Tab-separated table of C-alpha atoms in Angstrom:
chain	number	residue	atom	x	y	z
A	1	MET	CA	-0.203	-0.152	-0.116
A	2	THR	CA	1.615	3.511	-0.904
A	3	THR	CA	1.180	6.243	1.450
A	4	ARG	CA	0.231	9.603	0.105
A	5	PHE	CA	1.517	12.808	1.834
A	6	THR	CA	-0.977	15.624	2.253
A	7	ASP	CA	1.396	18.048	3.950
A	8	PRO	CA	2.496	20.575	1.764
A	9	VAL	CA	6.334	21.036	1.293
A	10	ARG	CA	7.269	24.438	2.435
A	11	PHE	CA	9.923	26.926	1.175
A	12	THR	CA	10.467	29.236	3.956
A	13	ASP	CA	13.150	31.059	2.394
A	14	PRO	CA	15.089	30.953	-0.575
A	15	VAL	CA	17.976	28.694	1.207
A	16	ARG	CA	15.825	26.158	3.067
A	17	THR	CA	13.361	23.569	2.120
A	18	VAL	CA	11.322	22.131	4.757
A	19	ILE	CA	10.797	18.298	5.056
A	20	PRO	CA	7.303	18.027	6.412
A	21	HIS	CA	7.282	15.820	9.664
A	22	THR	CA	4.655	13.436	8.084
A	23	LEU	CA	6.976	12.938	5.223
A	24	ALA	CA	10.287	12.427	7.682
A	25	ARG	CA	8.411	10.016	9.901
A	26	HIS	CA	7.684	7.927	7.019
A	27	LEU	CA	11.097	8.015	5.958
A	28	ALA	CA	12.683	7.274	9.240
A	29	ASP	CA	10.153	3.892	9.594
A	30	ALA	CA	11.202	2.597	6.287
A	31	CYS	CA	15.000	2.656	6.575
A	32	ASP	CA	17.527	1.619	9.546
A	33	ASP	CA	21.063	2.571	10.312
A	34	SER	CA	22.580	-0.410	8.669
A	35	VAL	CA	25.868	0.229	6.435
A	36	GLU	CA	27.540	-2.065	3.695
A	37	GLY	CA	31.111	-1.403	4.207
A	38	HIS	CA	31.054	2.513	4.466
A	39	THR	CA	28.109	3.023	2.414
A	40	TRP	CA	24.170	3.348	3.516
A	41	SER	CA	22.766	-0.274	2.536
A	42	ALA	CA	21.259	-0.898	-0.675
A	43	ARG	CA	18.158	-1.881	0.928
A	44	ASN	CA	17.818	1.590	2.763
A	45	ILE	CA	18.586	3.669	-0.581
A	46	ALA	CA	16.002	1.743	-2.465
A	47	ALA	CA	13.542	2.092	0.348
A	48	ALA	CA	14.074	5.875	0.719
A	49	ARG	CA	13.871	6.378	-3.130
A	50	ALA	CA	10.532	4.583	-3.321
A	51	ILE	CA	9.227	7.138	-0.897
A	52	TRP	CA	10.799	9.972	-2.776
A	53	ALA	CA	9.387	8.671	-6.236
A	54	GLU	CA	5.503	9.415	-4.716
A	55	ASP	CA	3.938	12.546	-6.230
A	56	THR	CA	3.964	14.750	-3.129
A	57	ALA	CA	7.234	13.661	-1.822
A	58	GLY	CA	8.909	14.221	-4.918
A	59	ALA	CA	8.492	18.075	-4.707
A	60	VAL	CA	11.778	17.833	-1.957
A	61	PRO	CA	14.250	15.914	-4.528
A	62	ALA	CA	13.365	18.402	-7.019
A	63	ALA	CA	14.230	21.123	-5.062
A	64	LEU	CA	17.566	19.457	-3.847
A	65	GLY	CA	18.281	18.924	-7.685
A	66	ARG	CA	17.202	22.509	-8.616
A	67	HIS	CA	19.570	23.763	-6.373
A	68	THR	CA	22.356	21.471	-6.823
A	69	SER	CA	22.039	20.597	-10.503
A	70	ARG	CA	25.207	20.241	-12.370
A	71	THR	CA	23.796	21.068	-15.683
A	72	GLU	CA	22.487	24.745	-14.878
A	73	PRO	CA	25.153	27.149	-14.670
A	74	ASP	CA	22.821	29.133	-12.339
A	75	ALA	CA	22.315	26.484	-9.553
A	76	ARG	CA	23.911	27.625	-6.502
A	77	GLY	CA	25.652	24.288	-5.715
A	78	TRP	CA	24.211	24.044	-2.048
A	79	THR	CA	21.182	24.227	-0.300
A	80	VAL	CA	19.820	23.633	3.356
A	81	LEU	CA	17.013	21.156	4.180
A	82	ALA	CA	14.900	21.693	7.686
A	83	LEU	CA	14.331	18.318	8.878
A	84	PRO	CA	11.697	18.350	12.029
A	85	ALA	CA	13.994	19.283	15.094
A	86	ARG	CA	11.618	17.988	17.479
A	87	MET	CA	12.612	14.299	16.262
A	88	ASP	CA	15.439	12.369	18.414
A	89	ASP	CA	18.833	12.539	17.116
A	90	ALA	CA	19.111	9.236	15.831
A	91	THR	CA	15.807	9.393	13.679
A	92	LEU	CA	17.357	12.826	12.362
A	93	MET	CA	20.225	11.321	11.089
A	94	ARG	CA	18.135	8.417	9.705
A	95	VAL	CA	15.918	10.854	7.632
A	96	ALA	CA	18.865	13.058	6.549
A	97	ALA	CA	20.439	9.712	5.057
A	98	ALA	CA	17.156	9.382	3.231
A	99	ALA	CA	17.289	12.876	2.064
A	100	LEU	CA	20.999	12.231	0.610
A	101	SER	CA	19.962	9.375	-1.275
A	102	THR	CA	18.302	11.510	-3.673
A	103	LEU	CA	21.551	12.517	-4.651
A	104	GLY	CA	23.430	9.236	-4.644
A	105	ALA	CA	24.852	6.955	-2.008
A	106	PRO	CA	25.669	8.236	1.213
A	107	PHE	CA	28.938	6.908	2.683
A	108	THR	CA	31.559	7.863	5.054
A	109	SER	CA	35.268	7.972	3.927
A	110	ILE	CA	36.361	7.428	7.624
A	111	ASP	CA	35.715	4.268	9.516
A	112	ALA	CA	35.132	5.978	13.020
A	113	GLY	CA	32.931	2.820	13.963
A	114	THR	CA	29.844	4.765	14.330
A	115	GLY	CA	28.172	3.898	11.091
A	116	LEU	CA	27.420	6.443	8.284
A	117	TRP	CA	27.912	9.726	10.302
A	118	ILE	CA	31.203	11.149	12.226
A	119	GLY	CA	30.994	13.915	14.672
A	120	GLY	CA	29.563	14.576	17.843
A	121	GLU	CA	29.902	17.192	20.548
A	122	THR	CA	32.405	19.994	20.203
A	123	ARG	CA	35.561	19.401	22.364
A	124	PRO	CA	37.300	22.285	23.824
A	125	ASP	CA	40.624	20.376	23.849
A	126	ALA	CA	40.639	19.488	20.367
A	127	ASP	CA	42.597	21.562	17.558
A	128	ALA	CA	40.806	24.738	17.436
A	129	ALA	CA	40.556	24.778	13.776
A	130	SER	CA	39.603	21.102	13.467
A	131	PHE	CA	36.157	19.572	12.662
A	132	GLY	CA	35.497	19.054	16.383
A	133	GLY	CA	37.085	22.300	17.650
A	134	THR	CA	35.859	25.595	18.818
A	135	GLY	CA	37.580	28.048	16.522
A	136	ALA	CA	36.990	29.405	12.796
A	137	GLN	CA	37.825	26.693	10.206
A	138	GLY	CA	38.993	28.033	6.849
A	139	LEU	CA	37.148	27.410	3.475
A	140	HIS	CA	37.810	23.975	2.299
A	141	ILE	CA	36.485	20.929	0.357
A	142	ASP	CA	36.568	17.420	2.126
A	143	ALA	CA	39.528	15.164	0.931
A	144	PRO	CA	40.996	17.497	-1.462
A	145	ASN	CA	44.314	15.435	-1.551
A	146	VAL	CA	42.624	12.003	-2.844
A	147	GLU	CA	42.086	10.218	-6.300
A	148	HIS	CA	38.274	10.586	-6.076
A	149	VAL	CA	37.236	13.783	-4.269
A	150	PRO	CA	33.629	13.043	-2.800
A	151	ASP	CA	30.871	14.487	-4.803
A	152	TYR	CA	28.628	15.876	-1.907
A	153	THR	CA	29.265	16.707	1.880
A	154	ALA	CA	26.842	17.225	4.282
A	155	LEU	CA	26.561	18.499	7.694
A	156	LEU	CA	23.734	18.199	10.140
A	157	VAL	CA	23.200	20.353	13.415
A	158	LEU	CA	21.862	18.105	16.243
A	159	ARG	CA	22.652	21.014	18.472
A	160	PRO	CA	23.496	24.429	17.566
A	161	ASP	CA	26.273	26.320	19.570
A	162	PRO	CA	24.632	27.666	22.483
A	163	ALA	CA	27.122	30.472	22.758
A	164	GLY	CA	25.473	31.527	19.130
A	165	GLY	CA	28.715	31.016	17.178
A	166	GLY	CA	29.802	28.434	14.549
A	167	ALA	CA	27.790	29.891	11.416
A	168	SER	CA	28.671	27.670	8.451
A	169	LEU	CA	30.495	29.406	5.805
A	170	ILE	CA	29.883	28.744	1.962
A	171	GLY	CA	32.583	29.819	-0.852
A	172	ASP	CA	31.565	29.767	-4.353
A	173	LEU	CA	34.741	27.970	-6.213
A	174	ARG	CA	33.690	28.804	-9.691
A	175	ALA	CA	32.843	32.780	-9.089
A	176	ALA	CA	36.249	32.725	-7.386
A	177	LEU	CA	37.839	30.832	-10.257
A	178	ALA	CA	36.260	32.994	-12.768
A	179	GLU	CA	37.929	35.950	-11.568
A	180	THR	CA	41.239	34.421	-11.485
A	181	PRO	CA	43.739	35.381	-13.937
A	182	GLU	CA	45.154	32.842	-16.428
A	183	CYS	CA	48.468	32.868	-15.017
A	184	ASP	CA	47.503	32.006	-11.831
A	185	ARG	CA	45.652	29.379	-13.052
A	186	GLU	CA	48.568	27.788	-14.892
A	187	LEU	CA	50.567	27.700	-11.575
A	188	LEU	CA	47.361	26.395	-9.615
A	189	ARG	CA	47.612	23.315	-12.284
A	190	ARG	CA	50.910	22.318	-11.365
A	191	PRO	CA	50.616	18.965	-9.457
A	192	VAL	CA	53.076	20.493	-6.564
A	193	TYR	CA	50.701	21.338	-3.791
A	194	PHE	CA	50.000	19.360	-0.238
A	195	GLU	CA	47.475	19.701	2.616
A	196	GLY	CA	47.307	17.262	5.630
A	197	ARG	CA	47.395	13.641	5.144
A	198	ALA	CA	45.180	10.764	3.329
A	199	ASP	CA	45.292	8.013	5.512
A	200	ARG	CA	43.019	5.223	6.308
A	201	LEU	CA	40.227	6.544	3.843
A	202	SER	CA	37.436	4.594	2.087
A	203	GLY	CA	35.812	5.212	-1.059
A	204	VAL	CA	37.951	7.807	-2.220
A	205	GLY	CA	40.690	6.228	-3.940
A	206	ALA	CA	44.458	6.625	-3.287
A	207	PRO	CA	46.249	9.340	-1.620
A	208	ARG	CA	47.339	12.252	-3.999
A	209	LEU	CA	50.153	13.981	-2.295
A	210	PRO	CA	51.229	16.294	-3.991
A	211	PHE	CA	48.180	17.263	-6.136
A	212	PRO	CA	46.978	20.075	-8.406
A	213	ILE	CA	44.722	22.797	-7.037
A	214	LEU	CA	42.758	23.118	-10.187
A	215	GLU	CA	42.558	20.047	-12.901
A	216	HIS	CA	39.854	19.284	-15.540
A	217	LEU	CA	36.758	17.725	-14.287
A	218	ASP	CA	34.949	16.379	-17.622
A	219	PRO	CA	35.778	16.633	-21.373
A	220	GLY	CA	33.744	19.647	-21.529
A	221	GLY	CA	36.803	21.671	-20.117
A	222	ARG	CA	35.361	22.472	-16.577
A	223	GLU	CA	37.844	22.314	-13.780
A	224	ARG	CA	37.790	21.247	-10.052
A	225	VAL	CA	39.064	23.272	-7.462
A	226	ARG	CA	41.000	21.240	-4.790
A	227	TRP	CA	40.894	23.696	-2.612
A	228	ALA	CA	41.668	23.825	1.370
A	229	ALA	CA	42.723	27.031	3.225
A	230	LYS	CA	45.439	25.012	5.395
A	231	ALA	CA	47.599	24.801	2.056
A	232	VAL	CA	48.233	28.381	2.569
A	233	THR	CA	50.317	28.067	5.701
A	234	ASP	CA	51.428	24.597	4.963
A	235	PRO	CA	55.089	24.625	4.959
A	236	ARG	CA	55.443	22.201	2.235
A	237	ASN	CA	53.865	24.902	0.012
A	238	SER	CA	56.198	27.667	0.875
A	239	ALA	CA	57.380	27.984	-2.841
A	240	HIS	CA	53.859	28.563	-3.877
A	241	ARG	CA	52.282	30.719	-0.951
A	242	ALA	CA	52.019	33.695	-3.023
A	243	VAL	CA	49.418	32.319	-5.494
A	244	LEU	CA	47.490	30.417	-2.796
A	245	LYS	CA	46.872	33.785	-1.074
A	246	ARG	CA	45.929	35.448	-3.985
A	247	PHE	CA	43.420	32.705	-4.573
A	248	ASP	CA	42.331	32.676	-0.840
A	249	ALA	CA	41.347	36.394	-1.098
A	250	THR	CA	39.276	35.951	-4.251
A	251	LEU	CA	37.251	33.132	-2.492
A	252	ALA	CA	36.918	35.584	0.324
A	253	ARG	CA	34.948	38.072	-1.624
A	254	HIS	CA	32.543	35.193	-2.790
A	255	THR	CA	31.650	33.563	0.624
A	256	ARG	CA	28.513	34.089	2.723
A	257	ALA	CA	27.668	32.773	6.164
A	258	VAL	CA	24.630	30.538	7.107
A	259	ALA	CA	23.680	29.881	10.491
A	260	LEU	CA	22.029	26.561	11.072
A	261	GLY	CA	19.769	25.512	13.797
A	262	ARG	CA	18.818	21.949	15.022
A	263	GLY	CA	17.683	19.350	12.489
A	264	GLN	CA	19.258	21.311	9.597
A	265	LEU	CA	21.048	19.678	6.874
A	266	MET	CA	23.554	21.521	4.730
A	267	VAL	CA	24.468	19.776	1.443
A	268	CYS	CA	27.240	21.168	-0.697
A	269	ASP	CA	28.250	19.933	-4.165
A	270	GLN	CA	32.390	19.725	-3.861
A	271	THR	CA	32.768	20.651	-7.633
A	272	ARG	CA	31.333	24.153	-6.851
A	273	ILE	CA	31.348	24.852	-3.210
A	274	ALA	CA	33.699	25.078	-0.254
A	275	HIS	CA	32.695	25.446	3.355
A	276	GLY	CA	34.112	26.119	6.567
A	277	ARG	CA	32.660	27.843	9.707
A	278	THR	CA	33.229	30.998	11.946
A	279	ALA	CA	34.470	30.696	15.639
A	280	LEU	CA	32.164	29.308	18.065
A	281	GLY	CA	31.265	31.496	21.064
A	282	GLU	CA	32.714	31.887	24.469
A	283	GLN	CA	32.666	28.007	25.682
A	284	SER	CA	34.477	28.462	29.082
A	285	GLY	CA	31.223	28.564	31.086
A	286	LEU	CA	29.592	25.220	28.942
A	287	ALA	CA	28.947	21.963	30.677
A	288	ASP	CA	29.727	18.803	28.728
A	289	GLY	CA	26.329	17.737	26.848
A	290	THR	CA	25.271	21.300	26.421
A	291	ARG	CA	27.786	22.174	23.428
A	292	ARG	CA	27.378	22.138	19.688
A	293	VAL	CA	26.964	18.578	18.150
A	294	LEU	CA	27.626	18.316	14.394
A	295	MET	CA	27.642	15.174	12.054
A	296	GLN	CA	28.872	14.812	8.948
A	297	THR	CA	28.617	12.037	5.906
A	298	LYS	CA	29.336	12.362	2.306
A	299	VAL	CA	27.649	11.515	-0.906
A	300	ALA	CA	28.787	9.395	-4.226
A	301	TYR	CA	26.891	10.667	-7.116
A	302	ASP	CA	24.348	8.929	-8.882
A	303	ALA	CA	22.896	10.121	-12.294
A	304	SER	CA	20.029	7.774	-11.447
A	305	ALA	CA	19.145	9.449	-8.227
A	306	PRO	CA	15.954	11.106	-7.754
A	307	ALA	CA	16.969	14.529	-7.321
A	308	HIS	CA	18.703	14.530	-10.708
A	309	ASN	CA	15.531	12.903	-12.362
A	310	LEU	CA	12.810	14.585	-10.682
A	311	HIS	CA	14.563	18.085	-11.196
A	312	THR	CA	14.883	17.190	-14.857
A	313	ALA	CA	11.296	16.218	-15.495
A	314	ALA	CA	10.042	19.363	-13.444
A	315	GLY	CA	11.850	21.322	-15.835
A	316	ASP	CA	10.371	19.548	-18.599
A	317	ARG	CA	6.995	20.276	-17.457
A	318	ARG	CA	7.765	23.881	-17.046
A	319	GLY	CA	9.244	23.995	-20.655
């Protein structure tokens, strides 16, 4: 028996698409937390996509596809889905995975022993600029130094910073690249750059160290920007620091901040968007169990996924 949804999909602002509670509940009940290797299980993906294929539910993947389309030059390359905040944490993560299945196969490249999602509560003793730290985090794409950069990255807020900080930063890589002179592009295409390490990762191929900041992405001539702000200060890049600083400054001019609340899922196409964060607020008076909780996973592109096809179908109907 097919369940039909009567809750309208609400568009609260140009950034956030709301997933109604009835739809979210049905997705959560149809799926579980099982993974196969590092990827959300095929059964889960099929169950979620069957629900997204229904007429009313299809409005959400269509919106997701419209914002992250790789075929429309005006698509911004990122969006935020607002899940029902009153759901518990485990249910929110399951619904978020179901939402991501509209783009492809959700997976984790890091074996943390926690299933599909990595992350948790902010730790005051962590490196301030790290994923779980309290300081600002420079713009970057996840895993810029591997053979197969993850197609999408996704961040789910389970508890926002009670001190009011930690806004997400969105940097438009293509806009920055459009303002980068050809002489700098030539320098950035050289496979001479380093950033971090690429140890014990899954689903992303072999490490690439060093790697090019710019590389051709497809036969049409588009280029991927393998960007990480930490490359600017990495001592291994000392001979190339000037061009890295110039690109960093250009990208800063095409960056905006987005505050995320509980249950909000930010999705970024890593061929277009770099992400980061502002510093969290003052943490010294916050007890354990009250600090920000942020989870992350990734998605491998699947051309047959609902967001790509429902978006195309919606465009055909409009035409």
